[in-house]
PDB file of C-alpha atoms and ligand atoms in Angstrom:
ATOM      1  CA  MET A   1     -24.440  64.076  42.530  1.00 63.00           C
ATOM      2  CA  THR A   2     -20.806  63.692  43.683  1.00 67.00           C
ATOM      3  CA  PRO A   3     -18.701  61.374  41.521  1.00 79.00           C
ATOM      4  CA  LEU A   4     -18.229  57.766  42.636  1.00 91.00           C
ATOM      5  CA  THR A   5     -15.147  57.186  44.764  1.00 95.00           C
ATOM      6  CA  SER A   6     -13.408  53.864  45.253  1.00 95.00           C
ATOM      7  CA  ALA A   7     -14.753  53.858  48.844  1.00 97.00           C
ATOM      8  CA  ASP A   8     -18.286  54.198  47.401  1.00 97.00           C
ATOM      9  CA  ILE A   9     -17.685  51.308  45.015  1.00 97.00           C
ATOM     10  CA  ASP A  10     -16.323  49.084  47.802  1.00 97.00           C
ATOM     11  CA  ALA A  11     -19.190  49.930  50.164  1.00 98.00           C
ATOM     12  CA  VAL A  12     -21.879  49.296  47.543  1.00 98.00           C
ATOM     13  CA  CYS A  13     -20.329  46.093  46.126  1.00 97.00           C
ATOM     14  CA  THR A  14     -19.956  44.614  49.608  1.00 98.00           C
ATOM     15  CA  LEU A  15     -23.532  45.557  50.451  1.00 98.00           C
ATOM     16  CA  VAL A  16     -24.925  44.030  47.254  1.00 98.00           C
ATOM     17  CA  ASP A  17     -22.947  40.843  47.869  1.00 97.00           C
ATOM     18  CA  ASP A  18     -24.134  40.621  51.499  1.00 97.00           C
ATOM     19  CA  LEU A  19     -27.778  41.289  50.639  1.00 98.00           C
ATOM     20  CA  CYS A  20     -28.153  39.201  47.473  1.00 97.00           C
ATOM     21  CA  GLY A  21     -24.930  37.325  46.756  1.00 97.00           C
ATOM     22  CA  ILE A  22     -24.631  39.318  43.548  1.00 97.00           C
ATOM     23  CA  ALA A  23     -21.018  39.900  42.498  1.00 96.00           C
ATOM     24  CA  TRP A  24     -20.458  43.512  41.552  1.00 96.00           C
ATOM     25  CA  ASP A  25     -17.011  45.073  41.248  1.00 93.00           C
ATOM     26  CA  GLY A  26     -15.396  48.273  39.997  1.00 91.00           C
ATOM     27  CA  SER A  27     -16.424  47.465  36.426  1.00 93.00           C
ATOM     28  CA  LYS A  28     -20.043  47.969  37.493  1.00 92.00           C
ATOM     29  CA  ALA A  29     -19.658  51.684  38.325  1.00 94.00           C
ATOM     30  CA  TYR A  30     -22.204  52.586  35.630  1.00 95.00           C
ATOM     31  CA  LEU A  31     -24.719  50.177  37.243  1.00 95.00           C
ATOM     32  CA  ILE A  32     -24.137  51.614  40.689  1.00 97.00           C
ATOM     33  CA  GLU A  33     -24.926  55.090  39.395  1.00 96.00           C
ATOM     34  CA  SER A  34     -27.853  54.171  37.179  1.00 96.00           C
ATOM     35  CA  ARG A  35     -29.556  51.848  39.663  1.00 97.00           C
ATOM     36  CA  LEU A  36     -28.827  53.573  42.977  1.00 98.00           C
ATOM     37  CA  GLY A  37     -28.350  57.274  42.122  1.00 96.00           C
ATOM     38  CA  ASN A  38     -32.028  57.941  42.562  1.00 96.00           C
ATOM     39  CA  LEU A  39     -32.067  56.393  46.065  1.00 98.00           C
ATOM     40  CA  VAL A  40     -29.053  58.440  47.144  1.00 97.00           C
ATOM     41  CA  THR A  41     -30.896  61.648  46.200  1.00 96.00           C
ATOM     42  CA  ARG A  42     -34.328  60.651  47.473  1.00 97.00           C
ATOM     43  CA  HIS A  43     -33.079  59.595  50.889  1.00 97.00           C
ATOM     44  CA  GLY A  44     -30.804  62.611  51.319  1.00 96.00           C
ATOM     45  CA  CYS A  45     -27.624  60.517  51.498  1.00 96.00           C
ATOM     46  CA  ALA A  46     -24.202  62.203  51.345  1.00 95.00           C
ATOM     47  CA  GLY A  47     -23.161  59.668  48.677  1.00 96.00           C
ATOM     48  CA  TYR A  48     -23.177  55.994  47.792  1.00 97.00           C
ATOM     49  CA  ALA A  49     -21.171  54.872  50.820  1.00 98.00           C
ATOM     50  CA  ASP A  50     -23.650  56.730  53.025  1.00 98.00           C
ATOM     51  CA  LEU A  51     -26.537  54.962  51.269  1.00 98.00           C
ATOM     52  CA  ALA A  52     -24.811  51.632  51.951  1.00 98.00           C
ATOM     53  CA  ARG A  53     -24.300  52.556  55.597  1.00 98.00           C
ATOM     54  CA  LYS A  54     -27.935  53.598  56.099  1.00 98.00           C
ATOM     55  CA  THR A  55     -29.137  50.440  54.367  1.00 98.00           C
ATOM     56  CA  ARG A  56     -27.013  48.183  56.579  1.00 98.00           C
ATOM     57  CA  ALA A  57     -28.029  49.995  59.750  1.00 97.00           C
ATOM     58  CA  ARG A  58     -31.723  49.751  58.755  1.00 97.00           C
ATOM     59  CA  LEU A  59     -31.956  53.503  59.430  1.00 94.00           C
ATOM     60  CA  ILE A  60     -34.690  54.072  56.828  1.00 97.00           C
ATOM     61  CA  PRO A  61     -37.738  51.778  56.838  1.00 97.00           C
ATOM     62  CA  GLY A  62     -38.073  49.857  53.566  1.00 97.00           C
ATOM     63  CA  LEU A  63     -34.631  50.902  52.280  1.00 98.00           C
ATOM     64  CA  VAL A  64     -33.300  47.335  52.148  1.00 98.00           C
ATOM     65  CA  ASP A  65     -36.206  46.344  49.874  1.00 98.00           C
ATOM     66  CA  GLU A  66     -35.646  49.406  47.696  1.00 98.00           C
ATOM     67  CA  VAL A  67     -31.966  48.571  47.294  1.00 98.00           C
ATOM     68  CA  VAL A  68     -32.739  44.915  46.499  1.00 98.00           C
ATOM     69  CA  ASN A  69     -35.332  45.964  43.924  1.00 98.00           C
ATOM     70  CA  ALA A  70     -32.822  48.359  42.354  1.00 98.00           C
ATOM     71  CA  VAL A  71     -29.828  46.023  42.115  1.00 98.00           C
ATOM     72  CA  THR A  72     -31.608  42.913  40.813  1.00 98.00           C
ATOM     73  CA  THR A  73     -32.165  42.340  37.106  1.00 97.00           C
ATOM     74  CA  ASN A  74     -35.679  41.015  36.573  1.00 97.00           C
ATOM     75  CA  GLU A  75     -35.408  40.254  32.860  1.00 98.00           C
ATOM     76  CA  THR A  76     -37.743  37.363  31.961  1.00 98.00           C
ATOM     77  CA  LEU A  77     -40.295  36.246  29.380  1.00 98.00           C
ATOM     78  CA  TRP A  78     -43.011  33.724  28.738  1.00 98.00           C
ATOM     79  CA  PHE A  79     -41.912  30.186  27.844  1.00 98.00           C
ATOM     80  CA  ARG A  80     -38.282  31.274  27.950  1.00 98.00           C
ATOM     81  CA  ASP A  81     -36.178  28.729  26.063  1.00 97.00           C
ATOM     82  CA  GLN A  82     -38.482  26.815  23.735  1.00 96.00           C
ATOM     83  CA  SER A  83     -36.369  23.638  23.879  1.00 96.00           C
ATOM     84  CA  LEU A  84     -36.891  23.387  27.621  1.00 97.00           C
ATOM     85  CA  PHE A  85     -40.652  23.678  27.309  1.00 97.00           C
ATOM     86  CA  GLN A  86     -40.578  21.057  24.508  1.00 96.00           C
ATOM     87  CA  ALA A  87     -38.611  18.758  26.803  1.00 97.00           C
ATOM     88  CA  LEU A  88     -41.077  19.322  29.611  1.00 97.00           C
ATOM     89  CA  GLN A  89     -44.090  18.684  27.434  1.00 97.00           C
ATOM     90  CA  HIS A  90     -42.802  15.674  25.518  1.00 96.00           C
ATOM     91  CA  LYS A  91     -40.472  13.953  27.951  1.00 96.00           C
ATOM     92  CA  LEU A  92     -39.933  15.178  31.500  1.00 97.00           C
ATOM     93  CA  LEU A  93     -43.517  15.795  32.590  1.00 97.00           C
ATOM     94  CA  PRO A  94     -45.078  12.716  30.906  1.00 97.00           C
ATOM     95  CA  GLU A  95     -42.403  10.475  32.480  1.00 96.00           C
ATOM     96  CA  LYS A  96     -42.848  12.141  35.855  1.00 97.00           C
ATOM     97  CA  LEU A  97     -46.606  11.571  35.716  1.00 96.00           C
ATOM     98  CA  ASP A  98     -46.073   7.903  34.800  1.00 96.00           C
ATOM     99  CA  GLU A  99     -43.640   7.551  37.683  1.00 96.00           C
ATOM    100  CA  LYS A 100     -46.327   8.811  40.042  1.00 95.00           C
ATOM    101  CA  VAL A 101     -48.833   6.090  39.147  1.00 94.00           C
ATOM    102  CA  GLY A 102     -49.074   3.691  42.085  1.00 92.00           C
ATOM    103  CA  SER A 103     -46.978   5.942  44.344  1.00 93.00           C
ATOM    104  CA  LEU A 104     -48.116   7.277  47.712  1.00 94.00           C
ATOM    105  CA  HIS A 105     -49.209  10.559  46.130  1.00 95.00           C
ATOM    106  CA  PRO A 106     -50.185   9.646  42.553  1.00 95.00           C
ATOM    107  CA  LYS A 107     -51.638  13.086  41.755  1.00 97.00           C
ATOM    108  CA  ARG A 108     -49.235  15.356  43.560  1.00 97.00           C
ATOM    109  CA  LEU A 109     -46.719  17.517  41.724  1.00 98.00           C
ATOM    110  CA  ARG A 110     -44.324  19.987  43.283  1.00 98.00           C
ATOM    111  CA  MET A 111     -42.316  22.524  41.299  1.00 98.00           C
ATOM    112  CA  TRP A 112     -40.156  25.394  42.466  1.00 98.00           C
ATOM    113  CA  SER A 113     -39.361  28.353  40.284  1.00 98.00           C
ATOM    114  CA  ALA A 114     -36.434  29.777  42.253  1.00 98.00           C
ATOM    115  CA  ALA A 115     -35.762  33.377  41.201  1.00 98.00           C
ATOM    116  CA  CYS A 116     -39.109  33.602  39.399  1.00 98.00           C
ATOM    117  CA  SER A 117     -38.886  37.363  38.805  1.00 98.00           C
ATOM    118  CA  THR A 118     -42.286  38.782  37.771  1.00 98.00           C
ATOM    119  CA  GLY A 119     -43.950  35.379  37.408  1.00 98.00           C
ATOM    120  CA  GLN A 120     -43.750  34.516  33.707  1.00 98.00           C
ATOM    121  CA  GLU A 121     -41.765  31.338  34.451  1.00 98.00           C
ATOM    122  CA  PRO A 122     -44.126  29.795  37.058  1.00 98.00           C
ATOM    123  CA  TYR A 123     -47.223  30.719  35.046  1.00 98.00           C
ATOM    124  CA  SER A 124     -45.657  29.229  31.879  1.00 98.00           C
ATOM    125  CA  LEU A 125     -45.096  26.023  33.867  1.00 98.00           C
ATOM    126  CA  ALA A 126     -48.704  26.003  35.068  1.00 98.00           C
ATOM    127  CA  MET A 127     -49.948  26.435  31.479  1.00 98.00           C
ATOM    128  CA  THR A 128     -47.684  23.634  30.269  1.00 98.00           C
ATOM    129  CA  PHE A 129     -49.082  21.313  32.938  1.00 98.00           C
ATOM    130  CA  ALA A 130     -52.680  22.297  32.124  1.00 97.00           C
ATOM    131  CA  GLU A 131     -52.054  21.553  28.431  1.00 96.00           C
ATOM    132  CA  LEU A 132     -50.599  18.139  29.137  1.00 96.00           C
ATOM    133  CA  VAL A 133     -53.049  16.845  31.740  1.00 95.00           C
ATOM    134  CA  PRO A 134     -56.738  17.085  30.786  1.00 92.00           C
ATOM    135  CA  ASP A 135     -57.964  16.543  34.372  1.00 94.00           C
ATOM    136  CA  TRP A 136     -55.343  18.877  35.826  1.00 94.00           C
ATOM    137  CA  ASP A 137     -57.864  20.494  38.182  1.00 91.00           C
ATOM    138  CA  THR A 138     -58.134  17.187  40.081  1.00 95.00           C
ATOM    139  CA  TRP A 139     -54.392  17.258  40.784  1.00 96.00           C
ATOM    140  CA  ASP A 140     -52.633  18.591  43.834  1.00 97.00           C
ATOM    141  CA  VAL A 141     -50.194  20.843  41.981  1.00 97.00           C
ATOM    142  CA  GLN A 142     -48.110  23.467  43.656  1.00 98.00           C
ATOM    143  CA  ILE A 143     -45.768  25.699  41.734  1.00 98.00           C
ATOM    144  CA  VAL A 144     -43.899  27.859  44.200  1.00 98.00           C
ATOM    145  CA  GLY A 145     -42.312  30.997  42.807  1.00 98.00           C
ATOM    146  CA  THR A 146     -39.697  32.705  44.942  1.00 98.00           C
ATOM    147  CA  ASP A 147     -37.511  35.718  44.411  1.00 98.00           C
ATOM    148  CA  ILE A 148     -35.509  38.131  46.523  1.00 98.00           C
ATOM    149  CA  SER A 149     -37.116  41.224  44.985  1.00 98.00           C
ATOM    150  CA  PRO A 150     -40.341  42.319  46.705  1.00 98.00           C
ATOM    151  CA  ALA A 151     -41.377  44.423  43.679  1.00 98.00           C
ATOM    152  CA  ALA A 152     -40.979  41.493  41.284  1.00 98.00           C
ATOM    153  CA  LEU A 153     -43.004  39.266  43.609  1.00 98.00           C
ATOM    154  CA  GLU A 154     -45.799  41.792  43.934  1.00 98.00           C
ATOM    155  CA  HIS A 155     -46.041  41.863  40.150  1.00 98.00           C
ATOM    156  CA  ALA A 156     -45.991  38.050  39.992  1.00 98.00           C
ATOM    157  CA  ARG A 157     -48.739  37.668  42.622  1.00 98.00           C
ATOM    158  CA  ARG A 158     -51.005  40.084  40.847  1.00 98.00           C
ATOM    159  CA  GLY A 159     -50.707  38.171  37.574  1.00 98.00           C
ATOM    160  CA  TRP A 160     -51.433  41.222  35.436  1.00 98.00           C
ATOM    161  CA  TYR A 161     -49.225  41.977  32.416  1.00 98.00           C
ATOM    162  CA  GLY A 162     -49.044  44.865  29.990  1.00 98.00           C
ATOM    163  CA  GLU A 163     -48.906  44.600  26.189  1.00 97.00           C
ATOM    164  CA  LEU A 164     -45.114  44.787  26.037  1.00 97.00           C
ATOM    165  CA  GLU A 165     -44.724  41.936  28.520  1.00 98.00           C
ATOM    166  CA  MET A 166     -47.298  39.860  26.641  1.00 98.00           C
ATOM    167  CA  SER A 167     -45.459  40.431  23.368  1.00 97.00           C
ATOM    168  CA  ARG A 168     -42.446  38.624  24.821  1.00 98.00           C
ATOM    169  CA  GLY A 169     -43.136  34.948  24.252  1.00 98.00           C
ATOM    170  CA  MET A 170     -46.912  34.692  24.649  1.00 98.00           C
ATOM    171  CA  ASP A 171     -48.760  33.327  21.601  1.00 98.00           C
ATOM    172  CA  GLU A 172     -52.289  34.225  20.520  1.00 97.00           C
ATOM    173  CA  ILE A 173     -53.832  30.836  21.395  1.00 97.00           C
ATOM    174  CA  ARG A 174     -52.567  30.793  24.970  1.00 98.00           C
ATOM    175  CA  LEU A 175     -53.370  34.470  25.357  1.00 98.00           C
ATOM    176  CA  ARG A 176     -57.057  33.766  24.668  1.00 97.00           C
ATOM    177  CA  LYS A 177     -57.069  30.584  26.713  1.00 97.00           C
ATOM    178  CA  TYR A 178     -55.311  31.638  29.910  1.00 98.00           C
ATOM    179  CA  PHE A 179     -55.842  35.414  30.196  1.00 98.00           C
ATOM    180  CA  VAL A 180     -58.693  37.876  30.547  1.00 98.00           C
ATOM    181  CA  ARG A 181     -58.412  41.335  28.951  1.00 97.00           C
ATOM    182  CA  GLN A 182     -58.283  43.886  31.714  1.00 93.00           C
ATOM    183  CA  GLU A 183     -57.199  47.519  32.220  1.00 81.00           C
ATOM    184  CA  ASN A 184     -55.094  47.852  29.076  1.00 91.00           C
ATOM    185  CA  GLY A 185     -53.404  44.588  29.794  1.00 97.00           C
ATOM    186  CA  TRP A 186     -54.042  40.955  30.528  1.00 98.00           C
ATOM    187  CA  GLN A 187     -54.914  39.166  33.751  1.00 98.00           C
ATOM    188  CA  VAL A 188     -53.935  35.511  34.283  1.00 98.00           C
ATOM    189  CA  ARG A 189     -57.073  33.416  34.742  1.00 98.00           C
ATOM    190  CA  PRO A 190     -57.832  32.264  38.325  1.00 97.00           C
ATOM    191  CA  GLU A 191     -57.390  28.550  37.532  1.00 96.00           C
ATOM    192  CA  ILE A 192     -53.762  29.172  36.480  1.00 97.00           C
ATOM    193  CA  LEU A 193     -53.165  31.623  39.336  1.00 98.00           C
ATOM    194  CA  ARG A 194     -54.384  29.020  41.825  1.00 97.00           C
ATOM    195  CA  MET A 195     -51.596  26.583  40.913  1.00 97.00           C
ATOM    196  CA  CYS A 196     -48.935  29.167  41.781  1.00 98.00           C
ATOM    197  CA  ARG A 197     -47.817  30.561  45.148  1.00 98.00           C
ATOM    198  CA  PHE A 198     -45.244  33.264  45.648  1.00 98.00           C
ATOM    199  CA  ARG A 199     -42.959  34.134  48.496  1.00 98.00           C
ATOM    200  CA  GLN A 200     -39.785  36.018  49.163  1.00 98.00           C
ATOM    201  CA  HIS A 201     -36.683  33.874  49.477  1.00 98.00           C
ATOM    202  CA  ASN A 202     -32.989  34.617  49.218  1.00 98.00           C
ATOM    203  CA  LEU A 203     -31.124  31.803  47.471  1.00 98.00           C
ATOM    204  CA  GLN A 204     -28.054  32.603  49.564  1.00 96.00           C
ATOM    205  CA  GLN A 205     -29.926  31.628  52.731  1.00 96.00           C
ATOM    206  CA  SER A 206     -31.317  28.412  54.209  1.00 95.00           C
ATOM    207  CA  PHE A 207     -33.678  26.215  52.181  1.00 96.00           C
ATOM    208  CA  THR A 208     -35.814  25.139  55.128  1.00 95.00           C
ATOM    209  CA  GLY A 209     -39.262  24.159  53.858  1.00 94.00           C
ATOM    210  CA  PHE A 210     -38.101  23.124  50.391  1.00 97.00           C
ATOM    211  CA  SER A 211     -37.884  19.361  50.051  1.00 97.00           C
ATOM    212  CA  ASP A 212     -38.904  16.409  47.901  1.00 97.00           C
ATOM    213  CA  LEU A 213     -39.475  18.588  44.849  1.00 98.00           C
ATOM    214  CA  ASP A 214     -40.204  17.067  41.435  1.00 98.00           C
ATOM    215  CA  PHE A 215     -38.728  19.998  39.525  1.00 98.00           C
ATOM    216  CA  ILE A 216     -36.611  22.996  40.383  1.00 98.00           C
ATOM    217  CA  PHE A 217     -36.103  25.743  37.829  1.00 98.00           C
ATOM    218  CA  CYS A 218     -33.202  27.943  38.803  1.00 98.00           C
ATOM    219  CA  ARG A 219     -32.559  29.824  35.618  1.00 98.00           C
ATOM    220  CA  ASN A 220     -30.548  32.911  34.824  1.00 98.00           C
ATOM    221  CA  VAL A 221     -29.775  33.871  38.397  1.00 98.00           C
ATOM    222  CA  ALA A 222     -26.583  31.997  39.383  1.00 97.00           C
ATOM    223  CA  ILE A 223     -24.821  33.912  36.582  1.00 97.00           C
ATOM    224  CA  TYR A 224     -24.884  36.906  38.925  1.00 97.00           C
ATOM    225  CA  PHE A 225     -23.272  35.031  41.847  1.00 97.00           C
ATOM    226  CA  ARG A 226     -19.613  34.435  42.693  1.00 95.00           C
ATOM    227  CA  ALA A 227     -18.203  30.956  42.055  1.00 94.00           C
ATOM    228  CA  ASP A 228     -18.394  29.826  45.704  1.00 94.00           C
ATOM    229  CA  GLY A 229     -21.979  31.118  46.095  1.00 95.00           C
ATOM    230  CA  ARG A 230     -22.944  29.360  42.873  1.00 97.00           C
ATOM    231  CA  SER A 231     -21.607  25.940  43.912  1.00 96.00           C
ATOM    232  CA  ARG A 232     -23.161  26.236  47.389  1.00 96.00           C
ATOM    233  CA  LEU A 233     -26.456  27.117  45.733  1.00 98.00           C
ATOM    234  CA  PHE A 234     -26.566  24.040  43.491  1.00 97.00           C
ATOM    235  CA  GLU A 235     -25.466  21.750  46.324  1.00 97.00           C
ATOM    236  CA  LYS A 236     -28.377  23.032  48.453  1.00 97.00           C
ATOM    237  CA  LEU A 237     -30.790  22.746  45.535  1.00 98.00           C
ATOM    238  CA  SER A 238     -29.861  19.090  45.067  1.00 97.00           C
ATOM    239  CA  HIS A 239     -30.947  18.437  48.676  1.00 97.00           C
ATOM    240  CA  ALA A 240     -34.323  20.063  48.025  1.00 98.00           C
ATOM    241  CA  LEU A 241     -35.040  17.709  45.114  1.00 98.00           C
ATOM    242  CA  ALA A 242     -36.811  14.331  45.328  1.00 96.00           C
ATOM    243  CA  PRO A 243     -34.495  11.392  44.466  1.00 95.00           C
ATOM    244  CA  THR A 244     -35.660  11.483  40.847  1.00 95.00           C
ATOM    245  CA  GLY A 245     -36.303  15.223  40.756  1.00 97.00           C
ATOM    246  CA  TRP A 246     -35.028  17.389  37.908  1.00 97.00           C
ATOM    247  CA  LEU A 247     -33.063  20.593  38.119  1.00 98.00           C
ATOM    248  CA  ILE A 248     -33.181  22.968  35.190  1.00 97.00           C
ATOM    249  CA  VAL A 249     -30.859  25.926  34.682  1.00 97.00           C
ATOM    250  CA  GLY A 250     -30.756  28.635  32.011  1.00 96.00           C
ATOM    251  CA  ALA A 251     -30.018  27.748  28.397  1.00 94.00           C
ATOM    252  CA  ALA A 252     -26.557  29.342  28.517  1.00 94.00           C
ATOM    253  CA  GLU A 253     -25.596  27.904  31.917  1.00 96.00           C
ATOM    254  CA  SER A 254     -23.708  24.687  32.546  1.00 95.00           C
ATOM    255  CA  LEU A 255     -23.060  22.809  35.780  1.00 96.00           C
ATOM    256  CA  THR A 256     -20.512  20.278  34.524  1.00 95.00           C
ATOM    257  CA  ASP A 257     -17.703  21.985  36.470  1.00 96.00           C
ATOM    258  CA  LEU A 258     -19.484  21.129  39.751  1.00 96.00           C
ATOM    259  CA  GLY A 259     -18.673  17.410  39.604  1.00 94.00           C
ATOM    260  CA  PRO A 260     -19.844  14.086  38.207  1.00 93.00           C
ATOM    261  CA  GLN A 261     -23.375  14.276  39.597  1.00 93.00           C
ATOM    262  CA  TRP A 262     -23.870  17.333  37.407  1.00 95.00           C
ATOM    263  CA  GLN A 263     -23.482  15.723  34.013  1.00 94.00           C
ATOM    264  CA  PRO A 264     -26.283  17.086  31.811  1.00 94.00           C
ATOM    265  CA  ILE A 265     -28.919  14.791  30.386  1.00 95.00           C
ATOM    266  CA  MET A 266     -30.167  16.121  27.057  1.00 92.00           C
ATOM    267  CA  HIS A 267     -33.865  16.080  26.190  1.00 93.00           C
ATOM    268  CA  CYS A 268     -35.206  17.866  23.092  1.00 91.00           C
ATOM    269  CA  ARG A 269     -31.905  19.798  22.992  1.00 89.00           C
ATOM    270  CA  ALA A 270     -32.496  21.077  26.559  1.00 93.00           C
ATOM    271  CA  CYS A 271     -29.891  20.452  29.267  1.00 93.00           C
ATOM    272  CA  CYS A 272     -31.447  18.831  32.330  1.00 96.00           C
ATOM    273  CA  TYR A 273     -29.847  17.635  35.563  1.00 97.00           C
ATOM    274  CA  GLN A 274     -30.854  14.842  37.899  1.00 96.00           C
ATOM    275  CA  PRO A 275     -28.194  15.162  40.607  1.00 95.00           C
ATOM    276  CA  ASN A 276     -29.731  12.680  43.055  1.00 93.00           C
ATOM    277  CA  GLY A 277     -30.614  10.161  40.337  1.00 82.00           C
ATOM    278  CA  PHE A 278     -26.871   9.939  39.892  1.00 59.00           C
ATOM    279  CA  ARG A 279     -26.506   8.810  43.526  1.00 53.00           C
ATOM    280  CA  VAL A 280     -29.620   6.633  43.692  1.00 53.00           C
ATOM    281  CA  ASN A 281     -29.341   4.860  40.359  1.00 52.00           C
ATOM    282  CA  SER A 282     -26.109   3.843  38.755  1.00 47.00           C
ATOM    283  CA  PRO A 283     -23.274   6.246  39.385  1.00 44.00           C
ATOM    284  CA  VAL A 284     -20.672   4.042  37.747  1.00 43.00           C
ATOM    285  CA  GLU A 285     -22.719   3.667  34.570  1.00 41.00           C
ATOM    286  CA  ARG A 286     -23.475   7.407  34.407  1.00 44.00           C
ATOM    287  CA  SER A 287     -19.940   8.574  34.934  1.00 41.00           C
ATOM    288  CA  SER A 288     -18.461   6.101  32.472  1.00 38.00           C
ATOM    289  CA  SER A 289     -20.945   7.070  29.753  1.00 37.00           C
ATOM    290  CA  SER A 290     -20.387  10.818  30.226  1.00 33.00           C
TER     291      SER A 290
HETATM  292  C1  SAM B   1     -32.841  37.444  35.152  1.00 75.53           C
HETATM  293  S1  SAM B   1     -34.096  37.063  36.312  1.00 75.53           S
HETATM  294  C2  SAM B   1     -34.491  35.387  35.889  1.00 75.53           C
HETATM  295  C3  SAM B   1     -35.981  35.118  35.917  1.00 75.53           C
HETATM  296  C4  SAM B   1     -36.397  33.729  35.427  1.00 75.53           C
HETATM  297  N1  SAM B   1     -35.832  32.684  36.242  1.00 75.53           N
HETATM  298  C5  SAM B   1     -36.017  33.536  33.974  1.00 75.53           C
HETATM  299  O1  SAM B   1     -35.058  32.801  33.697  1.00 75.53           O
HETATM  300  O2  SAM B   1     -36.665  34.129  33.112  1.00 75.53           O
HETATM  301  C6  SAM B   1     -33.115  36.873  37.804  1.00 75.53           C
HETATM  302  C7  SAM B   1     -33.934  36.957  39.080  1.00 75.53           C
HETATM  303  O3  SAM B   1     -33.105  36.518  40.164  1.00 75.53           O
HETATM  304  C8  SAM B   1     -33.490  37.237  41.314  1.00 75.53           C
HETATM  305  N2  SAM B   1     -32.410  37.144  42.321  1.00 75.53           N
HETATM  306  C9  SAM B   1     -31.198  37.738  42.316  1.00 75.53           C
HETATM  307  N3  SAM B   1     -30.503  37.401  43.426  1.00 75.53           N
HETATM  308  C10 SAM B   1     -31.289  36.557  44.124  1.00 75.53           C
HETATM  309  C11 SAM B   1     -31.119  35.855  45.364  1.00 75.53           C
HETATM  310  N4  SAM B   1     -30.009  35.966  46.101  1.00 75.53           N
HETATM  311  N5  SAM B   1     -32.141  35.084  45.788  1.00 75.53           N
HETATM  312  C12 SAM B   1     -33.281  34.965  45.051  1.00 75.53           C
HETATM  313  N6  SAM B   1     -33.492  35.598  43.883  1.00 75.53           N
HETATM  314  C13 SAM B   1     -32.504  36.393  43.431  1.00 75.53           C
HETATM  315  C14 SAM B   1     -33.734  38.643  40.783  1.00 75.53           C
HETATM  316  O4  SAM B   1     -34.530  39.403  41.643  1.00 75.53           O
HETATM  317  C15 SAM B   1     -34.377  38.360  39.429  1.00 75.53           C
HETATM  318  O5  SAM B   1     -35.780  38.416  39.497  1.00 75.53           O
END
């Protein structure tokens, strides 16, 4: 393989930004080589810039998907960030269910796991709901998992996980309760699968079809975006939420720099955001107490 030139780096970084909004620069040369070297060889490209050109021109069927799969980082685990799941179980979900009593749709719950990777996040949410609500099968619950990576989504839809994946955050009790042993791994039970839907969606693009959501989980993805893409993303997400909907980001992420509607509300040591509650309820009170 020919060494990376600065033209290669420019071509690949611009491509990755255009396709996914992911901010790569010259410091990511090692990533370019380790993630895309194989594609350059397999598709007979003259180099990385040529791979970028062929991808843009859609000269090779499926190449865009292959590049997206290669450049995205799908790191995830079950019940990632214990404090968030404590907050959901003890505060956010019970209050949301109470709020629904007497409403137009008293048994309807809508959650969006944006950038769901291989599905552990949406399935963990489904299990949390099932544990909290004894008659959960009488509810109209939809947990939509979206991601830009077709390979991650295929994995999520299948709902089958190997031993290594199961060892990352899944406890013995839930393992027995929500999975069936199958083919050297574990298959999510149909009743949990049924609560979750998956589809491809690029967070840099339009959010048509996402509205009035009770919860949005957008965790550990905006860290890969540039500052302008990140603020546009959270602005759009706020419009997809119901007036009292909650937005949850990753444990190490903070949105306070985005303005007063993004002051965190702490529950069980988890940082939660209610950007429209700020507008609907008492903005003056909120901003003066923050
Ligand atoms: C580190 S994983 C986070 C998974 C999960 N939310 C969690 O916190 O465990 C980041 C995910 O973001 C997805 N991603 C990256 N850019 C994206 C974009 N522009 N639109 C949608 N998903 C994207 C990747 O494919 C990857 O699966």
